[in-house]
Coordinates of N, CA and C in Angstrom, one line a residue:
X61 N -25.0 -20.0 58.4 CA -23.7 -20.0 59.0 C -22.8 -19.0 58.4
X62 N -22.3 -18.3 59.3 CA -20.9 -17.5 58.3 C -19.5 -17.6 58.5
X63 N -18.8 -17.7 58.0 CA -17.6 -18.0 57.4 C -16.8 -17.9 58.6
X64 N -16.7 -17.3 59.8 CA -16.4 -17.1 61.4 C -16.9 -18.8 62.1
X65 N -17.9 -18.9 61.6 CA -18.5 -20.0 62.4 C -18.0 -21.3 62.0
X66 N -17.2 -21.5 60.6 CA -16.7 -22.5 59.9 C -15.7 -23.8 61.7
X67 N -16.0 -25.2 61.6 CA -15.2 -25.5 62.2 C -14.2 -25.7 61.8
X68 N -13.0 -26.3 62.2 CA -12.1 -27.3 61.4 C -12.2 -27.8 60.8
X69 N -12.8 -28.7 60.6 CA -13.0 -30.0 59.5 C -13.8 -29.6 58.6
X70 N -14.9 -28.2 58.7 CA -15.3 -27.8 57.8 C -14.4 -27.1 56.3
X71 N -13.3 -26.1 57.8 CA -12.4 -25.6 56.6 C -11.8 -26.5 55.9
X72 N -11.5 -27.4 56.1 CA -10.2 -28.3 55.9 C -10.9 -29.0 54.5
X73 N -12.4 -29.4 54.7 CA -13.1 -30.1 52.9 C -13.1 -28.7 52.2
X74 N -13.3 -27.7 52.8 CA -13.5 -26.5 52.2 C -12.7 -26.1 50.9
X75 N -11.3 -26.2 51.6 CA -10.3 -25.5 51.4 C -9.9 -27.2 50.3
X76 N -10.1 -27.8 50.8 CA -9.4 -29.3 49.6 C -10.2 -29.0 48.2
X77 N -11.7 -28.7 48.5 CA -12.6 -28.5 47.8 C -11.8 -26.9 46.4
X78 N -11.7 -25.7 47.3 CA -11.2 -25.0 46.4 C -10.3 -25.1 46.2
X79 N -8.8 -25.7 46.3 CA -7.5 -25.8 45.9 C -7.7 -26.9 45.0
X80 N -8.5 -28.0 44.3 CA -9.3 -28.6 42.9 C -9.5 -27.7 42.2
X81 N -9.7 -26.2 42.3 CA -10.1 -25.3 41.4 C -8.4 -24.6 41.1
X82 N -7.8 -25.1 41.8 CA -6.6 -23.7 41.8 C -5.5 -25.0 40.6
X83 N -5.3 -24.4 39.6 CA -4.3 -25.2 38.6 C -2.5 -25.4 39.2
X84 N -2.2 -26.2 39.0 CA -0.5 -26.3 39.4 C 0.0 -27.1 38.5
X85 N 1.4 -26.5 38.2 CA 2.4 -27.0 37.2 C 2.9 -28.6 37.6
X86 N 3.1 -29.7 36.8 CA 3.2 -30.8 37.7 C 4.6 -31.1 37.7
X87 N 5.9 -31.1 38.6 CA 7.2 -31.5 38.5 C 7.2 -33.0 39.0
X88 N 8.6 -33.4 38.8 CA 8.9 -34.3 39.7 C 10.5 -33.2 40.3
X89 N 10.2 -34.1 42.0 CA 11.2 -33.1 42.7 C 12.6 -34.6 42.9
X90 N 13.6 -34.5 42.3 CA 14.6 -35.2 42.4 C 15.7 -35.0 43.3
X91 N 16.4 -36.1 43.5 CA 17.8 -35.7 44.2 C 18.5 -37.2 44.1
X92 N 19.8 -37.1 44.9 CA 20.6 -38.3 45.2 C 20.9 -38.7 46.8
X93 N 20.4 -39.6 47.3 CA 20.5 -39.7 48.5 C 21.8 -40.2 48.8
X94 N 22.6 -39.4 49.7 CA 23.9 -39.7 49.9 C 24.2 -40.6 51.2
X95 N 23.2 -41.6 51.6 CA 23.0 -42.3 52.9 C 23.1 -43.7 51.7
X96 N 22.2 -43.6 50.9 CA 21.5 -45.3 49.8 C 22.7 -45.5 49.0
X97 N 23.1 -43.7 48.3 CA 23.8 -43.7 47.1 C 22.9 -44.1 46.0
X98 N 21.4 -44.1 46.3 CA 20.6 -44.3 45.0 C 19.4 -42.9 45.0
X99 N 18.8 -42.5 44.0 CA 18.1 -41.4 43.3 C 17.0 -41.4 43.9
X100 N 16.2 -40.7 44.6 CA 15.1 -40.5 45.1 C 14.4 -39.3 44.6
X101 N 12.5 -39.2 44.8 CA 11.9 -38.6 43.8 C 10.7 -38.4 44.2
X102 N 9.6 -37.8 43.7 CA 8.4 -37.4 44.2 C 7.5 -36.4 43.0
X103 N 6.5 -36.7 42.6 CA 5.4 -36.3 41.7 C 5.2 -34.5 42.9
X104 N 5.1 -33.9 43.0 CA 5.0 -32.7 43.5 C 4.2 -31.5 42.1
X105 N 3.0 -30.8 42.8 CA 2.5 -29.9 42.1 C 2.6 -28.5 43.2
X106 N 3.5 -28.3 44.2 CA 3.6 -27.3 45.4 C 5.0 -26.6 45.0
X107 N 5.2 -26.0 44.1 CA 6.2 -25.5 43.4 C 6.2 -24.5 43.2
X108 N 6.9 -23.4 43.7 CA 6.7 -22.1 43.4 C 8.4 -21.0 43.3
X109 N 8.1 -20.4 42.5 CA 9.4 -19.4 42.7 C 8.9 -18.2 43.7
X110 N 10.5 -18.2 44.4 CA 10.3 -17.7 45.3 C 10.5 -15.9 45.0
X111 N 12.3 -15.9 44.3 CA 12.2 -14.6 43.9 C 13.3 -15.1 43.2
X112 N 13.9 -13.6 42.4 CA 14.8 -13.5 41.0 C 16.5 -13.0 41.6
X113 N 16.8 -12.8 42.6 CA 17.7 -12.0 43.2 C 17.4 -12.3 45.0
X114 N 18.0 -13.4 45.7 CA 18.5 -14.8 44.9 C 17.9 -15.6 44.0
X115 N 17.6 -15.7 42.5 CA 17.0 -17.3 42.4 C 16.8 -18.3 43.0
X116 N 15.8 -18.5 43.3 CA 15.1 -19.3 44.3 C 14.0 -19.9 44.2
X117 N 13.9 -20.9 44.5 CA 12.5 -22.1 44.1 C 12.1 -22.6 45.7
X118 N 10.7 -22.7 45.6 CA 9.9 -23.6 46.8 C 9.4 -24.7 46.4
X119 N 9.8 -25.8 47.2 CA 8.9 -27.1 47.2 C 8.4 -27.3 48.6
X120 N 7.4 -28.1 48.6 CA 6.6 -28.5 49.8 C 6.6 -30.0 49.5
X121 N 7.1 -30.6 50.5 CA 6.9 -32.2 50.5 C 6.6 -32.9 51.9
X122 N 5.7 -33.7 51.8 CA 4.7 -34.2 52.8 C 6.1 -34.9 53.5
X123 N 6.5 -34.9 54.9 CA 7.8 -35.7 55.8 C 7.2 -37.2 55.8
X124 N 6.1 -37.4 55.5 CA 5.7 -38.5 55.0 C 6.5 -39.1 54.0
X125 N 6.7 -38.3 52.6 CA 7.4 -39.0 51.6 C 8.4 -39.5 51.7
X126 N 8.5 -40.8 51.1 CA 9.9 -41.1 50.8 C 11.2 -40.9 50.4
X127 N 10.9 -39.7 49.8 CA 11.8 -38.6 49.2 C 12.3 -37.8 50.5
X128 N 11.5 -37.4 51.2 CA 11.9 -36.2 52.2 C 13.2 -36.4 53.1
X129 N 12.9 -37.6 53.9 CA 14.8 -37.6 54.1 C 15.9 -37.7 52.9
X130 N 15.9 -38.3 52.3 CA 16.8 -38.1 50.6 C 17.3 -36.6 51.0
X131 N 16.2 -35.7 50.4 CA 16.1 -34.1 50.5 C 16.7 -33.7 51.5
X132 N 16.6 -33.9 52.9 CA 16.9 -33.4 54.0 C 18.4 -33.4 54.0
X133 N 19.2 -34.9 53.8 CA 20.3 -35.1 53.6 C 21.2 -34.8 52.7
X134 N 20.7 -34.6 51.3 CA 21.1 -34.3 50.4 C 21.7 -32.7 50.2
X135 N 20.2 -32.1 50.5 CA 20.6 -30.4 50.9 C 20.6 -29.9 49.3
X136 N 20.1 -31.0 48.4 CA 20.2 -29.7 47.2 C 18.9 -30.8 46.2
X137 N 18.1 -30.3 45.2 CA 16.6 -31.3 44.6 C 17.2 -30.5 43.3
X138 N 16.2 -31.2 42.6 CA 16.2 -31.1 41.2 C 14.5 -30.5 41.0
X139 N 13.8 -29.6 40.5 CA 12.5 -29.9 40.2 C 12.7 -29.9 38.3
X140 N 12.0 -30.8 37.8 CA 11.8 -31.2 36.6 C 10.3 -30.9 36.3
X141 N 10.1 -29.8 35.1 CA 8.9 -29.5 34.9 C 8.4 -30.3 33.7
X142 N 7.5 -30.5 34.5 CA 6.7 -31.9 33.0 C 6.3 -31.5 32.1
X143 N 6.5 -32.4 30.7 CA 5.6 -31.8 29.7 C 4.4 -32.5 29.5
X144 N 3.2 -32.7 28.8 CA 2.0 -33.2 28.5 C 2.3 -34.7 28.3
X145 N 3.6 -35.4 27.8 CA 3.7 -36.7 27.3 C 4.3 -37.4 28.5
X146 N 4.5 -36.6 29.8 CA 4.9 -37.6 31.0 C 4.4 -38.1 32.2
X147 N 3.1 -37.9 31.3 CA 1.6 -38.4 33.0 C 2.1 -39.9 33.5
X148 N 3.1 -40.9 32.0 CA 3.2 -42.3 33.0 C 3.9 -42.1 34.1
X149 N 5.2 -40.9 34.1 CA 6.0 -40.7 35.1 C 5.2 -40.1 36.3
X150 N 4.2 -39.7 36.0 CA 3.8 -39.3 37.3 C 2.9 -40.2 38.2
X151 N 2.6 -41.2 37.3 CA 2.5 -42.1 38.0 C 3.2 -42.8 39.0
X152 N 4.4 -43.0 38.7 CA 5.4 -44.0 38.8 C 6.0 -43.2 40.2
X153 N 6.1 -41.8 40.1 CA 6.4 -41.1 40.9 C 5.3 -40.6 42.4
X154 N 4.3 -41.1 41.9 CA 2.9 -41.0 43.2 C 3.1 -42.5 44.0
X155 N 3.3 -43.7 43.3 CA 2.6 -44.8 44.3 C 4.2 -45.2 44.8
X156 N 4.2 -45.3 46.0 CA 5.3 -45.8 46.8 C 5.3 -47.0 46.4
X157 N 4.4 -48.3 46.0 CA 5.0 -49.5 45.7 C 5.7 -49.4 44.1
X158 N 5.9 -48.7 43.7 CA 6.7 -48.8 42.3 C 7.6 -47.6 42.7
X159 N 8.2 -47.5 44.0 CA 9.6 -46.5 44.0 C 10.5 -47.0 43.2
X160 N 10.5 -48.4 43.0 CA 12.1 -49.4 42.7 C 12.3 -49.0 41.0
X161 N 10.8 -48.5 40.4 CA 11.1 -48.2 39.0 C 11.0 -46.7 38.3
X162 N 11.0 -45.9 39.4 CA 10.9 -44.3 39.1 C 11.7 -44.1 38.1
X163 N 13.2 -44.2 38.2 CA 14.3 -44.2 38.0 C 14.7 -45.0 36.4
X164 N 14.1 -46.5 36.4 CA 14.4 -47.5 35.1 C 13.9 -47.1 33.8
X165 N 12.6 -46.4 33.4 CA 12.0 -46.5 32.5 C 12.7 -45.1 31.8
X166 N 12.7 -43.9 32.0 CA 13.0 -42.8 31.1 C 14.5 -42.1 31.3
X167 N 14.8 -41.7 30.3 CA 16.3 -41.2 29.8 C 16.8 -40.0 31.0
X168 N 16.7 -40.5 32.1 CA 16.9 -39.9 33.3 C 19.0 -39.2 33.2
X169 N 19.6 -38.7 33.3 CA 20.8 -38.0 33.4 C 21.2 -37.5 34.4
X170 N 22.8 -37.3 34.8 CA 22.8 -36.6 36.0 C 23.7 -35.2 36.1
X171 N 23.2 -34.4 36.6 CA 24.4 -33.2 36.8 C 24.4 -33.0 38.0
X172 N 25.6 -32.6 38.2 CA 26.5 -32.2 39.2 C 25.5 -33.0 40.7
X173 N 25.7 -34.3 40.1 CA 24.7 -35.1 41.5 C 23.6 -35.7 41.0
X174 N 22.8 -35.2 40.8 CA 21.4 -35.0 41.1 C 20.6 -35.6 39.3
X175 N 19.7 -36.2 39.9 CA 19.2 -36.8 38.7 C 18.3 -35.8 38.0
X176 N 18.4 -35.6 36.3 CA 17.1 -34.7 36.0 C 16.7 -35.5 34.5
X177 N 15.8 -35.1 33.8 CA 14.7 -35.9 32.8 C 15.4 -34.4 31.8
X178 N 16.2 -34.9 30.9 CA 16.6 -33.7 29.5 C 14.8 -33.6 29.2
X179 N 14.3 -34.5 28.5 CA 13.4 -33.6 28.0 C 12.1 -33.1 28.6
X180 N 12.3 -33.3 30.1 CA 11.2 -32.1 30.4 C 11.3 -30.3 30.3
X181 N 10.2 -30.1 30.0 CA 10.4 -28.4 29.8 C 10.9 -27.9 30.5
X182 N 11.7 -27.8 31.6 CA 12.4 -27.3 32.5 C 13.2 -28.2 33.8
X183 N 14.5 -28.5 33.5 CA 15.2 -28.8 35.1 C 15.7 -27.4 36.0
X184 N 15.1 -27.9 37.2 CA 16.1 -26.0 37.7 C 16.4 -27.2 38.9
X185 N 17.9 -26.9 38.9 CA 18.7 -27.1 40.4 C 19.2 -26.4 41.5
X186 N 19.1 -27.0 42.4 CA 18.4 -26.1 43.6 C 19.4 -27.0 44.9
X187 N 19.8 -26.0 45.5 CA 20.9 -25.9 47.1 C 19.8 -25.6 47.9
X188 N 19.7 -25.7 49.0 CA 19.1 -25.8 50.1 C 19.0 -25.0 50.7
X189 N 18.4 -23.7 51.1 CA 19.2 -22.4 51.8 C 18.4 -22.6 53.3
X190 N 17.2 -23.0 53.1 CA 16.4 -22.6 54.0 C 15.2 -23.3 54.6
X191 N 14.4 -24.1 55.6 CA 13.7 -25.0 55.6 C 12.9 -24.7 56.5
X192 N 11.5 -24.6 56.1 CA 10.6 -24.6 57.4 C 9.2 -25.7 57.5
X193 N 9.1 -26.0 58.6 CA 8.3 -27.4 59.1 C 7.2 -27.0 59.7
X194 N 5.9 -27.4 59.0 CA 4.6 -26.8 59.1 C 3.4 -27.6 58.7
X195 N 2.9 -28.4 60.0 CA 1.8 -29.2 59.6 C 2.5 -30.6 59.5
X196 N 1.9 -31.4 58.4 CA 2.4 -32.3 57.6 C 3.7 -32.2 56.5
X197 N 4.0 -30.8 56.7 CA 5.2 -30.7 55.4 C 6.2 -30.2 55.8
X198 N 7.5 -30.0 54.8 CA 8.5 -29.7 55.2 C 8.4 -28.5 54.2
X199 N 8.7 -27.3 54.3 CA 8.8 -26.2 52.9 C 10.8 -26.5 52.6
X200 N 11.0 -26.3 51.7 CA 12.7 -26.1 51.1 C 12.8 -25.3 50.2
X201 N 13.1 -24.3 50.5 CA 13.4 -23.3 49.7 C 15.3 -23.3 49.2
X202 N 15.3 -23.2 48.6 CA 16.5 -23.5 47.7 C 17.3 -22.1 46.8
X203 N 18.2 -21.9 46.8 CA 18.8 -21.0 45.7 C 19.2 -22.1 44.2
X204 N 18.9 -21.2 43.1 CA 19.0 -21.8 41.9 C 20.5 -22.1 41.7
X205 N 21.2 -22.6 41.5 CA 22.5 -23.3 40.7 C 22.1 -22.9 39.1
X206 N 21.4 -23.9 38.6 CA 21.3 -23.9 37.2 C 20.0 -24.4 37.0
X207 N 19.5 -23.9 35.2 CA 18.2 -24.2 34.9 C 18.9 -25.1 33.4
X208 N 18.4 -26.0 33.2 CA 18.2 -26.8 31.8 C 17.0 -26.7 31.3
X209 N 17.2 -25.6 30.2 CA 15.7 -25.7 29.4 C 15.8 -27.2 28.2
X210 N 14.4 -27.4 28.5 CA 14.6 -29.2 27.9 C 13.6 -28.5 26.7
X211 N 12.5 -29.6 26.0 CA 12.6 -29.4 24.8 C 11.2 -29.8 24.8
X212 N 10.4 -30.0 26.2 CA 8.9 -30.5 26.6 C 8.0 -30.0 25.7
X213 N 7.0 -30.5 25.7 CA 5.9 -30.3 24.8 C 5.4 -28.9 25.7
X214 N 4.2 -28.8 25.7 CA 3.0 -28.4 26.6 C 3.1 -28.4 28.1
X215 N 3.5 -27.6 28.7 CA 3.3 -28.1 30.1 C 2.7 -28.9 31.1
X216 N 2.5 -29.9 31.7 CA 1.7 -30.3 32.3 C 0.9 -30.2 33.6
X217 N -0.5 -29.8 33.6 CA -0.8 -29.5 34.9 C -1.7 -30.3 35.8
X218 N -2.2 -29.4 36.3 CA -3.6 -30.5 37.6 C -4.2 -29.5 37.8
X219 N -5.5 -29.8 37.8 CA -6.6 -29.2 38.5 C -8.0 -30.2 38.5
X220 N -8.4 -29.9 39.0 CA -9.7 -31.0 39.4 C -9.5 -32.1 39.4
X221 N -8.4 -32.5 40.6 CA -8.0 -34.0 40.2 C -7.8 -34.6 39.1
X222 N -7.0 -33.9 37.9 CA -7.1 -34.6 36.6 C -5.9 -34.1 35.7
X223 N -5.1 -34.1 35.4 CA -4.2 -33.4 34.0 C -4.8 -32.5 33.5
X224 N -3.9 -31.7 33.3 CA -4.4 -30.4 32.1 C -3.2 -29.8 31.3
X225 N -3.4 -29.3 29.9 CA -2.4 -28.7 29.2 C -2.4 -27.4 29.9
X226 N -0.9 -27.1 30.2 CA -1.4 -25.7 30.2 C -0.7 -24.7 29.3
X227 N -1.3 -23.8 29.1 CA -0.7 -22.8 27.6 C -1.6 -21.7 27.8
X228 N -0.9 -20.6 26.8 CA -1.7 -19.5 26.7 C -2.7 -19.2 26.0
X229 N -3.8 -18.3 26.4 CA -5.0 -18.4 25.7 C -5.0 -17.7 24.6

């Protein structure tokens, strides 16, 4: 078969199959929902900077999540870059039946709104500039406000379904 001949659902295990090979930084994407008046959140590894002039960050979040309206309404996220000692949080932030405790367990703070974790290795806060809806996700691209460098260990990643340190070789 060659690669032309691929069906759908072929690409689709294909492509799940090699993006297990492709490593990502693991954040949590934060905000304050101004409808609840309470903090909403989401484990996200779809993070990317966009450019330096504007400063600007991408998230990708499934319109599935429970975060995504939060975000929508809100118009501005927090991404918090994990260090190696906060895989519980990422738990807590994956399974929708423990939304109620995302928020209770770690030394969570707020600026100008928006909830962030001091000691992850990186808060960058983020306005809303621009949004586009594709598939199952919503992209948000955002201009930077401010970065809090925190005090994180190791960064935390994923690849092969699993945690990883990531650092230089």
């Amino acid at each position: 078969m060659t690669i032309s001949e691929q069906t759908d659902a072929e690409v689709a295990t294909a492509l799940k199959a090699a993006m297990r090979r492709m490593p990502g930084a693991v954040a949590l994407i934060t905000t304050h929902d101004p409808v609840t008046g309470a903090p909403a959140g989401l484990a996200a590894s779809a993070v990317i900077p966009v450019s330096m002039e504007p400063a600007s960050m991408l998230v990708s979040v499934n319109r599935a999540a429970s975060a995504h309206a939060a975000i929508e309404r809100a118009g501005r996220y927090c991404i918090n870059l994990l260090g190696i000692e906060h895989t519980a949080l990422v738990g807590l932030f994956s399974n929708s039946a423990l939304r109620t405790e995302r928020f209770a367990g770690a030394e969570w703070q707020v600026r100008d709104g928006l909830p962030y974790l001091p000691q992850a290795c990186a808060a960058i806060f983020c306005t809303v500039r621009e949004t586009l809806v594709f598939g199952t996700h919503e992209l948000f691209v955002g201009t930077v406000d401010a970065v809090h460098a925190g005090e994180g260990s190791d960064p935390l990643g994923w690849i092969e379904g699993g945690y990883a340190r990531l650092g230089p070789l």
